Short mmCIF file of C-alpha atoms in Angstrom, two decimals:
data_model
loop_
_atom_site.label_atom_id
_atom_site.label_comp_id
_atom_site.label_asym_id
_atom_site.label_seq_id
_atom_site.Cartn_x
_atom_site.Cartn_y
_atom_site.Cartn_z
CA MET A 1 0.00 0.00 0.00
CA GLY A 2 1.17 3.51 -0.73
CA ASP A 3 0.87 6.74 1.25
CA SER A 4 -2.38 7.02 3.17
CA ALA A 5 -5.01 9.10 1.36
CA PRO A 6 -7.83 10.87 3.25
CA ILE A 7 -11.36 9.94 2.32
CA PRO A 8 -12.84 12.55 -0.08
CA ASP A 9 -15.40 14.90 1.48
CA ASP A 10 -18.12 14.05 -1.05
CA LEU A 11 -17.68 10.33 -0.44
CA ARG A 12 -17.79 10.82 3.33
CA GLN A 13 -20.95 12.91 3.03
CA TRP A 14 -22.59 10.24 0.86
CA LEU A 15 -21.66 7.51 3.33
CA THR A 16 -23.39 9.29 6.21
CA GLY A 17 -26.69 8.63 4.49
CA HIS A 18 -26.02 4.91 4.09
CA LEU A 19 -24.26 3.81 7.30
CA PRO A 20 -25.82 3.83 10.77
CA GLY A 21 -24.15 5.68 13.63
CA THR A 22 -21.74 8.59 13.78
CA PHE A 23 -18.61 8.66 11.64
CA ILE A 24 -15.41 7.88 13.59
CA ALA A 25 -12.62 7.24 11.11
CA ALA A 26 -11.72 6.13 7.59
CA THR A 27 -8.48 4.21 7.05
CA ASP A 28 -6.94 3.99 3.59
CA THR A 29 -6.61 0.30 2.62
CA SER A 30 -5.89 0.83 -1.09
CA TRP A 31 -3.38 -1.23 -3.01
CA ASP A 32 -0.18 0.55 -4.04
CA ARG A 33 -1.45 1.74 -7.42
CA GLU A 34 -3.14 4.93 -8.54
CA THR A 35 -6.37 3.22 -9.60
CA SER A 36 -7.00 1.68 -6.16
CA ARG A 37 -9.10 3.82 -3.79
CA VAL A 38 -10.51 1.88 -0.83
CA TRP A 39 -11.19 2.87 2.79
CA ARG A 40 -12.20 0.98 5.90
CA VAL A 41 -14.93 3.12 7.44
CA GLN A 42 -15.80 2.96 11.12
CA THR A 43 -18.88 4.49 12.71
CA THR A 44 -20.25 4.17 16.23
CA SER A 45 -22.51 1.35 14.97
CA THR A 46 -20.67 -0.54 12.23
CA VAL A 47 -17.59 -1.11 10.10
CA ALA A 48 -17.81 -1.12 6.31
CA TYR A 49 -15.62 -0.62 3.24
CA ALA A 50 -16.00 2.18 0.71
CA LYS A 51 -14.51 2.05 -2.77
CA MET A 52 -14.30 4.50 -5.66
CA SER A 53 -13.89 2.84 -9.06
CA PRO A 54 -11.38 4.24 -11.57
CA SER A 55 -13.95 4.28 -14.41
CA LEU A 56 -17.65 3.89 -15.04
CA ASP A 57 -17.04 0.54 -16.75
CA ALA A 58 -15.19 -0.73 -13.68
CA PHE A 59 -17.99 0.55 -11.44
CA GLU A 60 -20.63 -1.25 -13.49
CA ARG A 61 -18.59 -4.48 -13.54
CA GLU A 62 -18.29 -4.30 -9.75
CA ILE A 63 -22.03 -3.83 -9.28
CA SER A 64 -22.72 -6.79 -11.57
CA GLY A 65 -20.11 -8.83 -9.71
CA PHE A 66 -21.76 -8.15 -6.35
CA ARG A 67 -25.13 -9.19 -7.75
CA HIS A 68 -23.60 -12.37 -9.11
CA ALA A 69 -21.81 -13.12 -5.81
CA GLN A 70 -25.06 -12.68 -3.90
CA GLU A 71 -26.74 -15.28 -6.12
CA ALA A 72 -23.87 -17.71 -6.66
CA LEU A 73 -22.11 -17.90 -3.28
CA VAL A 74 -23.28 -18.84 0.19
CA PRO A 75 -23.57 -16.12 2.87
CA GLY A 76 -20.19 -15.24 4.34
CA GLN A 77 -18.18 -16.02 1.21
CA SER A 78 -18.38 -12.45 -0.10
CA PRO A 79 -19.24 -8.97 1.21
CA ARG A 80 -22.73 -7.59 0.66
CA LEU A 81 -23.30 -4.45 -1.35
CA LEU A 82 -25.02 -1.85 0.84
CA ALA A 83 -25.27 1.07 -1.57
CA ALA A 84 -23.86 2.44 -4.81
CA GLU A 85 -23.59 5.92 -6.30
CA PRO A 86 -22.83 6.16 -10.04
CA GLY A 87 -22.05 9.87 -9.84
CA LEU A 88 -19.15 9.18 -7.47
CA ARG A 89 -18.46 5.73 -8.95
CA ALA A 90 -18.64 4.68 -5.30
CA ILE A 91 -19.86 1.64 -3.41
CA VAL A 92 -20.06 0.74 0.26
CA VAL A 93 -20.02 -2.90 1.33
CA THR A 94 -20.09 -4.95 4.50
CA GLU A 95 -16.88 -6.02 6.20
CA LEU A 96 -15.95 -9.65 5.54
CA PRO A 97 -14.10 -11.42 8.39
CA GLY A 98 -10.57 -12.60 7.71
CA GLU A 99 -7.14 -11.56 6.48
CA ILE A 100 -5.78 -11.31 2.95
CA VAL A 101 -4.20 -14.66 2.13
CA ARG A 102 -1.25 -13.23 0.18
CA HIS A 103 -0.02 -11.56 3.38
CA LEU A 104 -0.19 -14.69 5.54
CA ASP A 105 2.42 -17.26 6.51
CA LEU A 106 0.27 -20.38 6.55
CA SER A 107 1.12 -23.98 7.32
CA ARG A 108 1.11 -26.36 4.36
CA ALA A 109 -2.04 -27.99 5.69
CA THR A 110 -3.83 -24.64 5.90
CA GLU A 111 -2.61 -23.61 2.45
CA THR A 112 -4.05 -26.83 1.07
CA ARG A 113 -7.40 -26.16 2.75
CA VAL A 114 -7.43 -22.56 1.49
CA HIS A 115 -6.85 -23.67 -2.10
CA ARG A 116 -9.49 -26.38 -1.89
CA LEU A 117 -12.00 -23.84 -0.58
CA ALA A 118 -10.95 -21.34 -3.27
CA GLY A 119 -11.58 -23.94 -5.95
CA SER A 120 -15.01 -24.64 -4.51
CA ILE A 121 -15.89 -20.93 -4.46
CA LEU A 122 -14.75 -20.45 -8.04
CA ARG A 123 -16.75 -23.46 -9.26
CA ALA A 124 -19.90 -22.03 -7.64
CA TRP A 125 -19.13 -18.65 -9.20
CA HIS A 126 -18.61 -20.15 -12.67
CA GLU A 127 -21.57 -22.52 -12.52
CA HIS A 128 -24.14 -19.84 -11.74
CA PRO A 129 -25.50 -18.81 -15.15
CA GLU A 130 -25.60 -15.28 -16.50
CA PRO A 131 -27.32 -14.16 -19.70
CA GLU A 132 -24.76 -14.03 -22.52
CA SER A 133 -24.64 -10.61 -24.14
CA ALA A 134 -24.58 -10.38 -27.93
CA ARG A 135 -21.11 -8.85 -27.88
CA ALA A 136 -19.50 -11.19 -25.31
CA ARG A 137 -18.15 -13.67 -27.86
CA ALA A 138 -16.80 -10.89 -30.10
CA THR A 139 -15.16 -9.22 -27.09
CA LEU A 140 -13.49 -12.48 -26.15
CA LYS A 141 -12.19 -13.00 -29.69
CA ALA A 142 -10.76 -9.49 -29.72
CA ALA A 143 -9.06 -10.08 -26.37
CA MET A 144 -7.54 -13.38 -27.50
CA THR A 145 -6.37 -11.80 -30.76
CA GLY A 146 -4.76 -8.99 -28.79
CA GLN A 147 -2.98 -11.39 -26.47
CA ALA A 148 -1.67 -13.40 -29.41
CA ALA A 149 -0.36 -10.22 -31.04
CA GLU A 150 1.31 -9.14 -27.81
CA ALA A 151 3.05 -12.52 -27.48
CA ALA A 152 4.31 -12.26 -31.07
CA ALA A 153 5.76 -8.80 -30.37
CA CYS A 154 7.42 -10.02 -27.18
CA LEU A 155 8.85 -13.01 -29.04
CA GLU A 156 10.48 -10.70 -31.55
CA HIS A 157 11.80 -8.50 -28.74
CA LEU A 158 13.33 -11.41 -26.80
CA SER A 159 14.23 -13.84 -29.56
CA ASP A 160 17.97 -13.58 -28.89
CA GLU A 161 17.46 -14.62 -25.24
CA LEU A 162 15.12 -17.58 -25.72
CA ASP A 163 15.96 -21.22 -26.35
CA ALA A 164 14.19 -23.16 -29.09
CA ALA A 165 11.61 -24.80 -26.80
CA THR A 166 10.60 -21.47 -25.26
CA ARG A 167 10.35 -19.77 -28.65
CA ALA A 168 8.17 -22.61 -29.89
CA LEU A 169 5.82 -22.33 -26.90
CA ILE A 170 5.43 -18.57 -27.27
CA GLY A 171 4.85 -19.01 -30.99
CA GLU A 172 1.93 -21.30 -30.20
CA VAL A 173 0.13 -18.47 -28.40
CA GLU A 174 -1.12 -17.49 -31.86
CA GLN A 175 -3.59 -20.39 -31.46
CA LEU A 176 -5.56 -18.53 -28.75
CA PRO A 177 -8.30 -17.01 -30.94
CA ALA A 178 -9.10 -20.29 -32.71
CA LEU A 179 -8.96 -22.32 -29.51
CA ALA A 180 -11.28 -19.92 -27.70
CA GLU A 181 -14.00 -20.22 -30.36
CA SER A 182 -15.00 -23.73 -29.27
CA MET A 183 -14.96 -23.10 -25.52
CA PRO A 184 -18.00 -22.09 -23.45
CA LEU A 185 -18.30 -18.66 -21.89
CA MET A 186 -18.53 -18.35 -18.11
CA TYR A 187 -19.00 -15.37 -15.82
CA LEU A 188 -15.55 -14.69 -14.37
CA HIS A 189 -14.38 -13.14 -11.13
CA GLY A 190 -11.60 -11.60 -13.21
CA ASP A 191 -8.92 -11.25 -10.51
CA PHE A 192 -9.10 -14.51 -8.62
CA GLY A 193 -5.71 -14.40 -6.89
CA SER A 194 -4.73 -14.77 -3.25
CA ARG A 195 -4.74 -11.00 -2.74
CA ASN A 196 -8.52 -11.19 -3.09
CA TRP A 197 -9.03 -14.17 -0.77
CA LEU A 198 -9.77 -13.63 2.93
CA TRP A 199 -8.92 -16.44 5.33
CA HIS A 200 -10.98 -16.50 8.53
CA ALA A 201 -8.78 -18.70 10.70
CA ASP A 202 -11.16 -19.02 13.66
CA ALA A 203 -13.98 -20.31 11.46
CA GLY A 204 -11.75 -22.12 8.97
CA ASP A 205 -13.57 -20.36 6.13
CA LEU A 206 -12.54 -18.48 3.01
CA GLY A 207 -14.13 -15.45 1.40
CA VAL A 208 -13.53 -13.55 -1.83
CA ILE A 209 -13.54 -9.80 -2.53
CA ASP A 210 -13.02 -7.27 -5.36
CA PHE A 211 -15.33 -7.79 -8.33
CA GLN A 212 -14.09 -4.90 -10.45
CA GLU A 213 -12.88 -7.19 -13.25
CA ALA A 214 -15.93 -9.47 -13.30
CA GLY A 215 -17.46 -10.36 -16.66
CA PRO A 216 -17.78 -13.04 -19.33
CA GLY A 217 -14.81 -15.12 -20.41
CA LEU A 218 -13.26 -18.58 -20.28
CA ALA A 219 -13.13 -20.45 -16.98
CA VAL A 220 -9.35 -20.91 -17.04
CA GLN A 221 -8.78 -17.17 -17.31
CA ASP A 222 -9.55 -17.08 -13.58
CA MET A 223 -6.66 -19.51 -12.97
CA VAL A 224 -3.83 -17.92 -14.98
CA TRP A 225 -2.17 -16.04 -12.12
CA LEU A 226 -2.42 -19.06 -9.84
CA PHE A 227 -1.04 -21.39 -12.50
CA GLY A 228 1.90 -19.13 -13.35
CA ALA A 229 2.81 -17.69 -9.96
CA LEU A 230 1.76 -20.09 -7.20
CA TRP A 231 1.40 -23.57 -8.60
CA THR A 232 4.75 -23.68 -10.41
CA SER A 233 6.50 -24.83 -7.24
CA ARG A 234 3.43 -26.21 -5.45
CA PRO A 235 1.61 -28.81 -7.56
CA ASP A 236 -0.10 -29.93 -4.35
CA LEU A 237 -1.94 -26.60 -4.24
CA GLU A 238 -3.04 -26.99 -7.86
CA GLU A 239 -4.34 -30.45 -7.02
CA ALA A 240 -6.20 -29.13 -3.96
CA PHE A 241 -7.71 -26.25 -5.94
CA LEU A 242 -8.99 -28.49 -8.73
CA ASP A 243 -10.27 -30.95 -6.14
CA GLY A 244 -12.30 -28.10 -4.70
CA TYR A 245 -13.32 -27.02 -8.19
CA GLY A 246 -14.84 -30.45 -8.56
CA ARG A 247 -13.52 -31.46 -11.95
CA ALA A 248 -10.35 -31.77 -13.95
CA LEU A 249 -9.70 -29.37 -16.80
CA SER A 250 -10.37 -30.64 -20.30
CA ARG A 251 -7.48 -31.00 -22.73
CA ASP A 252 -8.50 -27.77 -24.51
CA GLU A 253 -8.88 -25.91 -21.21
CA TYR A 254 -5.44 -27.01 -20.05
CA ARG A 255 -3.96 -25.99 -23.39
CA MET A 256 -5.66 -22.61 -23.14
CA LEU A 257 -4.34 -22.17 -19.58
CA VAL A 258 -0.78 -22.92 -20.69
CA LEU A 259 -0.95 -20.49 -23.60
CA LEU A 260 -2.55 -17.69 -21.58
CA THR A 261 0.09 -18.11 -18.91
CA ALA A 262 2.85 -18.13 -21.53
CA ARG A 263 1.54 -14.81 -22.85
CA LEU A 264 1.58 -13.33 -19.35
CA ALA A 265 5.06 -14.67 -18.60
CA VAL A 266 6.66 -13.43 -21.81
CA SER A 267 5.00 -10.06 -21.24
CA TYR A 268 6.63 -9.89 -17.80
CA TRP A 269 10.02 -10.74 -19.29
CA SER A 270 9.75 -8.29 -22.18
CA THR A 271 8.47 -5.44 -19.99
CA GLY A 272 11.16 -6.12 -17.41
CA ARG A 273 13.89 -6.05 -20.05
CA ARG A 274 12.56 -2.81 -21.51
CA ASN A 275 12.34 -1.14 -18.07
CA HIS A 276 15.52 -2.72 -16.60
CA ASP A 277 13.41 -4.48 -13.96
CA VAL A 278 15.34 -7.61 -13.02
CA VAL A 279 12.54 -8.87 -10.74
CA LEU A 280 10.02 -8.83 -13.57
CA VAL A 281 12.48 -10.45 -15.96
CA GLU A 282 13.13 -13.26 -13.50
CA ARG A 283 9.43 -13.76 -12.83
CA GLY A 284 8.73 -14.18 -16.53
CA ARG A 285 11.80 -16.35 -17.16
CA LEU A 286 11.00 -18.77 -14.34
CA ALA A 287 7.32 -19.04 -15.34
CA LEU A 288 8.23 -19.83 -18.95
CA ALA A 289 10.82 -22.40 -17.88
CA ASP A 290 8.16 -24.13 -15.79
CA LEU A 291 5.64 -24.06 -18.64
CA VAL A 292 8.15 -25.62 -21.03
CA ARG A 293 8.82 -28.35 -18.48
CA ARG A 294 5.08 -29.00 -18.04
CA VAL A 295 4.30 -29.41 -21.74
CA ARG A 296 7.25 -31.64 -22.65
#
């Protein structure tokens, strides 16, 4: 998190009409990026979270995501939306018990339980149907085409640093648009990583937050970060997650997951090289090396 930002006066005034009790304090809990604006709000009667979305599209996705969570998940697995104000692009939601998983030092047994629960939550999220908009399939095709083009540009940028097997894998990312055409659309969380999981240790339960990226897509898109960043060195967590998810991935889904992750990894590497960021370069290099090992 970056420097603490005070809650805007207009947001605070709006909140007084939607939260019981007298305002006490608002603590900045935003992520360390300019587009993140979140506060923990305490009154004499309750604690809630207020968020201002960076755009109207993000605000509308968040509202839709909260509606979907309310219908798809059991009580306690997600916050409840209390109020929303389009003019401020603001929402206020209930506090969900627990701590952000990415910040926790958990035992291996607890990590396994967390991933199994996360898989179960994501399956419930994906299985709950949403009407498919007329443009959803075209939007997906455009996104896959864009990712394939990005991978091709990164391949050209890094070609002198890549071995033959890695170049071949990145070259296969061009298959994304065609592969996506035959796969069913799901409603995605959109940012289903451990920074958006809350572990409630006393109850042994997991919750999920942040629906700003929710929308239609392919089920495995919600697993790309996990596959490339967490499961590379912990196949036991992948197994636990898919056990919770309740089914194995199909051959096409696994192929899609590999190619999407390859695109992300080569993007890390290329961006890191361009910006002289050795951490990003290493992250991309290690992820690609693991992917090559997996598909041999």
